Amino acid sequence: MANATIRQQLHQYIDVTDDKKIDALYTLLQSDMEPKYAYAAEELDMLHGRAAKFLNGETKTYTVQESHDKIRQQRKQP
């Protein structure tokens, strides 16, 4: 059975099943739904700082093509 079909059937089942079964499914899947990684405070500060610089126009941005070109140029250098 295709994953898309399984997802659709699960959605339909969840919409009509009783609360006891919903609680059991949630308990079973809860650990998989939690994020596997948490950013350290220093990492968050760096990311927020970069975002602020971008939003204030203080930093240059690059298109995907420009980024690829820059990487290729750096690889060519000895």
Short mmCIF file of C-alpha atoms in Angstrom, two decimals:
data_model
loop_
_atom_site.label_atom_id
_atom_site.label_comp_id
_atom_site.label_asym_id
_atom_site.label_seq_id
_atom_site.Cartn_x
_atom_site.Cartn_y
_atom_site.Cartn_z
CA MET A 1 0.00 0.00 0.00
CA ALA A 2 1.38 3.44 -0.91
CA ASN A 3 2.35 5.81 1.87
CA ALA A 4 -0.08 8.44 0.56
CA THR A 5 -2.94 5.95 0.89
CA ILE A 6 -1.84 4.95 4.38
CA ARG A 7 -1.68 8.61 5.45
CA GLN A 8 -5.15 9.25 4.08
CA GLN A 9 -6.59 6.22 5.88
CA LEU A 10 -4.90 7.21 9.15
CA HIS A 11 -6.31 10.75 8.87
CA GLN A 12 -9.78 9.33 8.30
CA TYR A 13 -9.39 6.92 11.22
CA ILE A 14 -8.23 9.66 13.57
CA ASP A 15 -11.20 11.83 12.59
CA VAL A 16 -13.75 9.18 13.59
CA THR A 17 -12.14 7.12 16.37
CA ASP A 18 -12.86 7.52 20.07
CA ASP A 19 -10.71 9.58 22.44
CA LYS A 20 -9.26 6.54 24.22
CA LYS A 21 -7.69 5.28 20.99
CA ILE A 22 -6.46 8.78 20.10
CA ASP A 23 -4.72 9.00 23.49
CA ALA A 24 -3.13 5.57 22.92
CA LEU A 25 -1.89 6.54 19.44
CA TYR A 26 -0.53 9.81 20.78
CA THR A 27 1.30 8.04 23.61
CA LEU A 28 2.79 5.58 21.14
CA LEU A 29 4.01 8.27 18.72
CA GLN A 30 4.82 11.12 21.11
CA SER A 31 8.55 10.42 21.36
CA ASP A 32 8.86 10.50 17.56
CA MET A 33 7.12 13.88 17.35
CA GLU A 34 9.49 15.63 19.73
CA PRO A 35 12.47 17.45 18.23
CA LYS A 36 15.63 15.38 18.30
CA TYR A 37 17.92 18.37 18.62
CA ALA A 38 17.89 21.52 20.72
CA TYR A 39 20.07 24.50 19.88
CA ALA A 40 22.49 25.74 22.50
CA ALA A 41 22.10 29.33 23.69
CA GLU A 42 25.24 30.38 21.78
CA GLU A 43 23.90 28.88 18.55
CA LEU A 44 20.56 30.62 18.97
CA ASP A 45 22.30 33.94 19.63
CA MET A 46 24.35 33.52 16.46
CA LEU A 47 21.28 32.63 14.37
CA HIS A 48 19.26 35.54 15.76
CA GLY A 49 22.18 37.87 15.12
CA ARG A 50 22.46 36.73 11.52
CA ALA A 51 18.72 37.12 11.00
CA ALA A 52 18.79 40.64 12.45
CA LYS A 53 21.67 41.65 10.16
CA PHE A 54 19.80 40.25 7.16
CA LEU A 55 16.57 42.04 8.06
CA ASN A 56 18.44 45.34 8.62
CA GLY A 57 20.21 45.01 5.26
CA GLU A 58 23.63 44.83 6.94
CA THR A 59 24.70 41.64 5.22
CA LYS A 60 24.92 40.57 1.61
CA THR A 61 22.83 37.66 0.42
CA TYR A 62 23.53 35.34 -2.48
CA THR A 63 21.37 33.42 -4.91
CA VAL A 64 21.79 29.67 -5.15
CA GLN A 65 23.63 30.09 -8.44
CA GLU A 66 26.00 32.69 -6.91
CA SER A 67 26.67 30.35 -4.00
CA HIS A 68 27.44 27.43 -6.32
CA ASP A 69 29.74 29.60 -8.43
CA LYS A 70 31.61 30.79 -5.34
CA ILE A 71 32.05 27.21 -4.09
CA ARG A 72 33.31 26.07 -7.49
CA GLN A 73 35.82 28.95 -7.59
CA GLN A 74 37.13 28.05 -4.14
CA ARG A 75 37.53 24.39 -5.13
CA LYS A 76 39.63 25.37 -8.16
CA GLN A 77 42.13 27.27 -6.03
CA PRO A 78 45.12 25.20 -4.81
#
